[in-house]
mmCIF file of C-alpha atoms and ligand atoms in Angstrom:
data_model
loop_
_atom_site.group_PDB
_atom_site.id
_atom_site.type_symbol
_atom_site.label_atom_id
_atom_site.label_comp_id
_atom_site.label_asym_id
_atom_site.label_seq_id
_atom_site.Cartn_x
_atom_site.Cartn_y
_atom_site.Cartn_z
ATOM 1 C CA UNK A 245 12.731 0.668 -1.816
ATOM 2 C CA UNK A 246 15.967 1.864 -3.363
ATOM 3 C CA UNK A 247 17.578 -1.559 -2.939
ATOM 4 C CA UNK A 248 14.594 -3.378 -4.452
ATOM 5 C CA UNK A 249 14.709 -1.153 -7.532
ATOM 6 C CA UNK A 250 18.488 -1.448 -7.866
ATOM 7 C CA UNK A 251 18.337 -5.229 -7.486
ATOM 8 C CA UNK A 252 15.910 -5.397 -10.377
ATOM 9 C CA UNK A 253 17.309 -2.814 -12.748
ATOM 10 C CA UNK A 254 20.898 -1.819 -12.011
ATOM 11 C CA UNK A 255 24.234 -3.228 -13.064
ATOM 12 C CA UNK A 256 25.385 -5.457 -10.138
ATOM 13 C CA UNK A 257 28.247 -3.015 -9.575
ATOM 14 C CA UNK A 258 25.704 -1.065 -7.449
ATOM 15 C CA UNK A 259 26.462 -3.480 -4.587
ATOM 16 C CA UNK A 260 30.078 -2.328 -4.422
ATOM 17 C CA UNK A 261 28.911 1.210 -3.664
ATOM 18 C CA UNK A 262 26.403 -0.171 -1.173
ATOM 19 C CA UNK A 263 29.192 -1.954 0.698
ATOM 20 C CA UNK A 264 31.281 1.247 0.762
ATOM 21 C CA UNK A 265 28.331 3.158 2.213
ATOM 22 C CA UNK A 266 27.522 0.480 4.806
ATOM 23 C CA UNK A 267 31.155 0.492 5.902
ATOM 24 C CA UNK A 268 30.985 4.259 6.366
ATOM 25 C CA UNK A 269 33.549 4.917 3.641
ATOM 26 C CA UNK A 270 31.118 6.714 1.341
ATOM 27 C CA UNK A 271 28.323 9.205 2.014
ATOM 28 C CA UNK A 272 24.821 8.328 0.857
ATOM 29 C CA UNK A 273 24.771 11.230 -1.581
ATOM 30 C CA UNK A 274 27.753 9.981 -3.586
ATOM 31 C CA UNK A 275 26.542 6.416 -3.193
ATOM 32 C CA UNK A 276 23.044 7.081 -4.556
ATOM 33 C CA UNK A 277 24.355 9.211 -7.395
ATOM 34 C CA UNK A 278 26.711 6.411 -8.461
ATOM 35 C CA UNK A 279 24.051 3.732 -8.046
ATOM 36 C CA UNK A 280 21.386 5.561 -10.024
ATOM 37 C CA UNK A 281 23.858 6.054 -12.869
ATOM 38 C CA UNK A 282 23.981 2.239 -13.114
ATOM 39 C CA UNK A 283 20.210 1.892 -13.468
ATOM 40 C CA UNK A 284 18.525 1.162 -16.784
ATOM 41 C CA UNK A 285 14.741 0.910 -16.731
ATOM 42 C CA UNK A 286 11.710 2.605 -18.196
ATOM 43 C CA UNK A 287 9.272 4.530 -16.038
ATOM 44 C CA UNK A 288 6.736 1.806 -16.656
ATOM 45 C CA UNK A 289 9.108 -0.923 -15.421
ATOM 46 C CA UNK A 290 9.887 0.998 -12.249
ATOM 47 C CA UNK A 291 6.230 1.862 -11.615
ATOM 48 C CA UNK A 292 5.218 -1.780 -12.011
ATOM 49 C CA UNK A 293 7.815 -2.835 -9.458
ATOM 50 C CA UNK A 294 6.917 -0.070 -6.990
ATOM 51 C CA UNK A 295 3.289 -1.150 -7.182
ATOM 52 C CA UNK A 296 4.264 -4.503 -5.647
ATOM 53 C CA UNK A 297 5.812 -2.907 -2.526
ATOM 54 C CA UNK A 298 3.554 -2.733 0.504
ATOM 55 C CA UNK A 299 3.588 -0.099 3.209
ATOM 56 C CA UNK A 300 4.541 -1.063 6.731
ATOM 57 C CA UNK A 301 1.472 -1.982 8.725
ATOM 58 C CA UNK A 302 0.353 0.790 11.027
ATOM 59 C CA UNK A 303 1.454 3.756 8.966
ATOM 60 C CA UNK A 304 -2.161 4.630 8.142
ATOM 61 C CA UNK A 305 -3.111 4.468 11.829
ATOM 62 C CA UNK A 306 -0.142 6.608 12.795
ATOM 63 C CA UNK A 307 -1.011 9.275 10.226
ATOM 64 C CA UNK A 308 -4.672 9.199 11.226
ATOM 65 C CA UNK A 309 -3.864 9.573 14.923
ATOM 66 C CA UNK A 310 -1.506 12.476 14.243
ATOM 67 C CA UNK A 311 -4.055 14.099 11.967
ATOM 68 C CA UNK A 312 -6.809 13.847 14.609
ATOM 69 C CA UNK A 313 -4.477 15.419 17.204
ATOM 70 C CA UNK A 314 -3.381 18.127 14.736
ATOM 71 C CA UNK A 315 0.212 16.912 14.931
ATOM 72 C CA UNK A 316 2.083 17.726 11.715
ATOM 73 C CA UNK A 317 3.741 14.725 10.030
ATOM 74 C CA UNK A 318 6.488 14.812 7.435
ATOM 75 C CA UNK A 319 8.499 12.212 5.587
ATOM 76 C CA UNK A 320 12.276 12.654 5.696
ATOM 77 C CA UNK A 321 14.067 10.135 3.561
ATOM 78 C CA UNK A 322 17.545 9.493 2.284
ATOM 79 C CA UNK A 323 15.742 7.779 -0.614
ATOM 80 C CA UNK A 324 13.819 9.264 -3.519
ATOM 81 C CA UNK A 325 10.660 11.317 -3.836
ATOM 82 C CA UNK A 326 9.636 9.401 -6.967
ATOM 83 C CA UNK A 327 9.387 6.089 -5.098
ATOM 84 C CA UNK A 328 7.761 7.590 -2.001
ATOM 85 C CA UNK A 329 5.141 9.517 -3.954
ATOM 86 C CA UNK A 330 4.262 6.525 -6.106
ATOM 87 C CA UNK A 331 3.742 4.213 -3.132
ATOM 88 C CA UNK A 332 2.042 6.623 -0.753
ATOM 89 C CA UNK A 333 -0.374 7.994 -3.331
ATOM 90 C CA UNK A 334 -1.585 4.530 -4.333
ATOM 91 C CA UNK A 335 -5.366 4.713 -3.752
ATOM 92 C CA UNK A 336 -5.468 1.221 -2.158
ATOM 93 C CA UNK A 337 -3.324 2.531 0.698
ATOM 94 C CA UNK A 338 -6.140 4.879 1.647
ATOM 95 C CA UNK A 339 -3.756 7.656 2.648
ATOM 96 C CA UNK A 340 -4.820 10.115 -0.006
ATOM 97 C CA UNK A 341 -7.119 12.088 2.283
ATOM 98 C CA UNK A 342 -4.421 12.491 4.929
ATOM 99 C CA UNK A 343 -1.707 13.260 2.466
ATOM 100 C CA UNK A 344 -2.036 16.972 1.577
ATOM 101 C CA UNK A 345 -0.508 18.261 4.827
ATOM 102 C CA UNK A 346 2.458 15.927 4.701
ATOM 103 C CA UNK A 347 5.717 17.221 3.288
ATOM 104 C CA UNK A 348 8.193 14.829 1.690
ATOM 105 C CA UNK A 349 11.868 15.761 2.140
ATOM 106 C CA UNK A 350 13.851 13.373 -0.008
ATOM 107 C CA UNK A 351 16.247 13.207 -2.876
ATOM 108 C CA UNK A 352 14.784 13.825 -6.316
ATOM 109 C CA UNK A 353 14.679 11.186 -8.994
ATOM 110 C CA UNK A 354 13.273 11.526 -12.497
ATOM 111 C CA UNK A 355 13.238 9.187 -15.493
ATOM 112 C CA UNK A 356 14.862 10.164 -18.757
ATOM 113 C CA UNK A 357 14.227 7.328 -21.190
ATOM 114 C CA UNK A 358 16.016 4.317 -19.725
ATOM 115 C CA UNK A 359 18.175 6.434 -17.472
ATOM 116 C CA UNK A 360 17.429 7.916 -14.063
ATOM 117 C CA UNK A 361 18.925 11.103 -12.762
ATOM 118 C CA UNK A 362 19.320 11.759 -9.035
ATOM 119 C CA UNK A 363 19.289 15.285 -7.636
ATOM 120 C CA UNK A 364 19.543 16.558 -4.102
ATOM 121 C CA UNK A 365 17.337 19.614 -3.843
ATOM 122 C CA UNK A 366 17.004 19.982 -0.091
ATOM 123 C CA UNK A 367 20.567 20.920 0.602
ATOM 124 C CA UNK A 368 22.855 22.282 -2.101
ATOM 125 C CA UNK A 369 25.952 21.163 -0.325
ATOM 126 C CA UNK A 370 26.429 17.796 1.320
ATOM 127 C CA UNK A 371 26.569 17.844 5.122
ATOM 128 C CA UNK A 372 29.436 16.465 7.200
ATOM 129 C CA UNK A 373 27.903 12.973 7.084
ATOM 130 C CA UNK A 374 27.697 13.091 3.260
ATOM 131 C CA UNK A 375 23.939 12.460 3.420
ATOM 132 C CA UNK A 376 21.763 12.599 0.326
ATOM 133 C CA UNK A 377 19.047 14.237 2.411
ATOM 134 C CA UNK A 378 20.362 15.035 5.877
ATOM 135 C CA UNK A 379 17.760 13.975 8.422
ATOM 136 C CA UNK A 380 18.853 16.176 11.347
ATOM 137 C CA UNK A 381 19.119 19.178 9.007
ATOM 138 C CA UNK A 382 15.681 18.460 7.490
ATOM 139 C CA UNK A 383 14.184 18.220 10.979
ATOM 140 C CA UNK A 384 15.642 21.606 11.884
ATOM 141 C CA UNK A 385 14.232 23.046 8.664
ATOM 142 C CA UNK A 386 10.743 21.678 9.343
ATOM 143 C CA UNK A 387 10.725 22.613 13.017
ATOM 144 C CA UNK A 388 11.940 26.189 13.171
ATOM 145 C CA UNK A 389 10.328 26.819 16.574
ATOM 146 C CA UNK A 390 12.205 23.838 18.016
ATOM 147 C CA UNK A 391 8.966 22.268 19.294
ATOM 148 C CA UNK A 392 9.109 18.727 20.716
ATOM 149 C CA UNK A 393 9.471 16.320 17.793
ATOM 150 C CA UNK A 394 9.412 12.547 17.425
ATOM 151 C CA UNK A 395 11.513 10.846 14.784
ATOM 152 C CA UNK A 396 10.451 7.388 13.608
ATOM 153 C CA UNK A 397 12.817 5.348 11.468
ATOM 154 C CA UNK A 398 14.370 1.937 11.101
ATOM 155 C CA UNK A 399 16.908 2.200 8.304
ATOM 156 C CA UNK A 400 20.679 2.441 8.280
ATOM 157 C CA UNK A 401 20.547 6.103 7.242
ATOM 158 C CA UNK A 402 18.705 6.754 10.523
ATOM 159 C CA UNK A 403 21.192 4.865 12.668
ATOM 160 C CA UNK A 404 24.167 6.653 11.168
ATOM 161 C CA UNK A 405 23.183 10.051 12.548
HETATM 162 ZN ZN1 ZN B 728 23.766 14.554 7.275
#
Protein backbone atom coordinates (compact mmCIF):
# COMPACT_ATOMS: atom_id res chain seq x y z
CA UNK A 1 0.00 0.00 0.00
CA UNK A 2 2.75 2.41 0.98
CA UNK A 3 4.59 1.83 -2.30
CA UNK A 4 1.45 2.33 -4.39
CA UNK A 5 0.76 5.66 -2.70
CA UNK A 6 4.39 6.79 -2.98
CA UNK A 7 4.52 5.80 -6.65
CA UNK A 8 1.53 8.01 -7.33
CA UNK A 9 2.23 11.01 -5.15
CA UNK A 10 5.84 11.26 -3.99
CA UNK A 11 8.93 12.81 -5.49
CA UNK A 12 10.81 9.91 -7.20
CA UNK A 13 13.59 10.40 -4.65
CA UNK A 14 11.48 8.08 -2.42
CA UNK A 15 12.98 5.12 -4.32
CA UNK A 16 16.48 5.96 -3.10
CA UNK A 17 15.32 5.52 0.49
CA UNK A 18 13.50 2.34 -0.50
CA UNK A 19 16.72 0.90 -1.91
CA UNK A 20 18.61 1.80 1.29
CA UNK A 21 15.95 0.04 3.37
CA UNK A 22 15.88 -3.05 1.13
CA UNK A 23 19.66 -3.28 1.38
CA UNK A 24 19.39 -3.18 5.17
CA UNK A 25 21.26 0.12 5.42
CA UNK A 26 18.29 2.06 6.78
CA UNK A 27 15.58 1.17 9.30
CA UNK A 28 11.96 1.35 8.19
CA UNK A 29 11.23 4.14 10.65
CA UNK A 30 13.75 6.54 9.14
CA UNK A 31 12.85 5.34 5.67
CA UNK A 32 9.10 5.96 6.05
CA UNK A 33 9.64 9.32 7.70
CA UNK A 34 11.85 10.44 4.81
CA UNK A 35 9.49 9.03 2.19
CA UNK A 36 6.36 10.61 3.63
CA UNK A 37 8.12 13.98 3.69
CA UNK A 38 8.38 13.65 -0.11
CA UNK A 39 4.65 13.09 -0.57
CA UNK A 40 2.32 15.78 -1.86
CA UNK A 41 -1.34 14.83 -2.16
CA UNK A 42 -4.71 15.82 -0.78
CA UNK A 43 -6.71 13.49 1.43
CA UNK A 44 -9.17 13.09 -1.40
CA UNK A 45 -6.44 12.02 -3.85
CA UNK A 46 -5.09 9.44 -1.42
CA UNK A 47 -8.55 8.14 -0.53
CA UNK A 48 -9.44 7.73 -4.20
CA UNK A 49 -6.29 5.69 -4.78
CA UNK A 50 -6.76 3.55 -1.67
CA UNK A 51 -10.28 2.74 -2.82
CA UNK A 52 -8.82 0.97 -5.86
CA UNK A 53 -6.71 -1.44 -3.75
CA UNK A 54 -8.25 -4.83 -3.13
CA UNK A 55 -7.76 -7.02 -0.08
CA UNK A 56 -6.00 -10.34 -0.44
CA UNK A 57 -8.50 -13.09 -1.08
CA UNK A 58 -9.23 -15.13 2.02
CA UNK A 59 -8.77 -12.44 4.62
CA UNK A 60 -12.52 -12.33 5.29
CA UNK A 61 -12.62 -16.11 5.72
CA UNK A 62 -9.63 -16.04 8.04
CA UNK A 63 -11.18 -13.35 10.23
CA UNK A 64 -14.52 -15.15 10.26
CA UNK A 65 -12.94 -18.46 11.25
CA UNK A 66 -10.94 -16.83 14.04
CA UNK A 67 -14.02 -14.96 15.23
CA UNK A 68 -16.10 -18.16 15.36
CA UNK A 69 -13.34 -19.89 17.38
CA UNK A 70 -12.96 -16.85 19.66
CA UNK A 71 -9.35 -16.41 18.55
CA UNK A 72 -8.28 -12.77 18.86
CA UNK A 73 -6.88 -11.24 15.65
CA UNK A 74 -4.78 -8.11 15.36
CA UNK A 75 -3.09 -6.28 12.53
CA UNK A 76 0.59 -5.46 13.04
CA UNK A 77 1.99 -3.40 10.24
CA UNK A 78 5.13 -1.48 9.45
CA UNK A 79 2.83 0.63 7.26
CA UNK A 80 0.23 3.22 8.22
CA UNK A 81 -3.02 3.13 10.14
CA UNK A 82 -4.61 5.61 7.72
CA UNK A 83 -4.26 3.24 4.76
CA UNK A 84 -5.24 0.13 6.72
CA UNK A 85 -8.33 1.72 8.26
CA UNK A 86 -9.50 3.12 4.94
CA UNK A 87 -9.23 -0.22 3.14
CA UNK A 88 -10.49 -2.51 5.88
CA UNK A 89 -13.48 -0.37 6.77
CA UNK A 90 -14.70 -0.21 3.17
CA UNK A 91 -18.26 -1.60 3.38
CA UNK A 92 -17.83 -3.70 0.20
CA UNK A 93 -15.18 -5.76 1.99
CA UNK A 94 -17.84 -6.94 4.41
CA UNK A 95 -15.44 -6.93 7.36
CA UNK A 96 -17.19 -4.24 9.33
CA UNK A 97 -19.03 -6.65 11.61
CA UNK A 98 -15.84 -8.53 12.49
CA UNK A 99 -13.78 -5.42 12.89
CA UNK A 100 -14.49 -4.07 16.40
CA UNK A 101 -12.35 -6.65 18.23
CA UNK A 102 -9.37 -6.22 15.95
CA UNK A 103 -6.57 -3.92 17.05
CA UNK A 104 -4.39 -2.20 14.47
CA UNK A 105 -0.76 -1.65 15.52
CA UNK A 106 0.82 0.49 12.85
CA UNK A 107 2.53 3.76 12.25
CA UNK A 108 0.32 6.84 12.28
CA UNK A 109 -0.24 8.98 9.24
CA UNK A 110 -2.40 12.08 8.98
CA UNK A 111 -2.97 14.59 6.18
CA UNK A 112 -2.16 18.25 6.64
CA UNK A 113 -3.16 20.00 3.43
CA UNK A 114 -0.94 18.53 0.73
CA UNK A 115 1.55 17.18 3.22
CA UNK A 116 1.50 13.97 5.23
CA UNK A 117 3.07 13.55 8.61
CA UNK A 118 4.25 10.15 9.87
CA UNK A 119 4.34 9.35 13.58
CA UNK A 120 5.30 6.21 15.41
CA UNK A 121 3.05 5.93 18.43
CA UNK A 122 3.53 2.31 19.40
CA UNK A 123 7.10 2.59 20.50
CA UNK A 124 8.67 5.92 21.44
CA UNK A 125 12.13 4.74 20.67
CA UNK A 126 13.14 2.74 17.63
CA UNK A 127 14.11 -0.88 18.30
CA UNK A 128 17.43 -2.44 17.32
CA UNK A 129 16.09 -3.22 13.84
CA UNK A 130 15.05 0.43 13.32
CA UNK A 131 11.45 -0.67 12.67
CA UNK A 132 8.64 1.84 12.26
CA UNK A 133 6.37 -0.53 14.18
CA UNK A 134 8.38 -3.44 15.55
CA UNK A 135 6.46 -6.64 14.88
CA UNK A 136 8.05 -8.87 17.54
CA UNK A 137 7.64 -6.09 20.13
CA UNK A 138 3.99 -5.52 19.12
CA UNK A 139 3.32 -9.25 19.43
CA UNK A 140 4.76 -9.26 22.94
CA UNK A 141 2.60 -6.26 23.81
CA UNK A 142 -0.58 -7.92 22.51
CA UNK A 143 0.17 -11.31 24.04
CA UNK A 144 1.20 -10.63 27.61
CA UNK A 145 0.34 -14.16 28.76
CA UNK A 146 2.65 -15.59 26.08
CA UNK A 147 -0.14 -17.80 24.69
CA UNK A 148 0.49 -19.68 21.43
CA UNK A 149 0.33 -17.16 18.59
CA UNK A 150 0.39 -17.41 14.80
CA UNK A 151 1.94 -14.66 12.73
CA UNK A 152 0.83 -14.30 9.11
CA UNK A 153 2.77 -12.03 6.79
CA UNK A 154 4.38 -11.85 3.39
CA UNK A 155 6.22 -8.55 3.23
CA UNK A 156 9.87 -7.64 3.52
CA UNK A 157 9.32 -6.10 6.97
CA UNK A 158 8.22 -9.57 8.11
CA UNK A 159 11.21 -11.36 6.64
CA UNK A 160 13.69 -8.97 8.21
CA UNK A 161 12.85 -9.99 11.77
ZN1 LIG B 1 12.02 -4.09 15.36
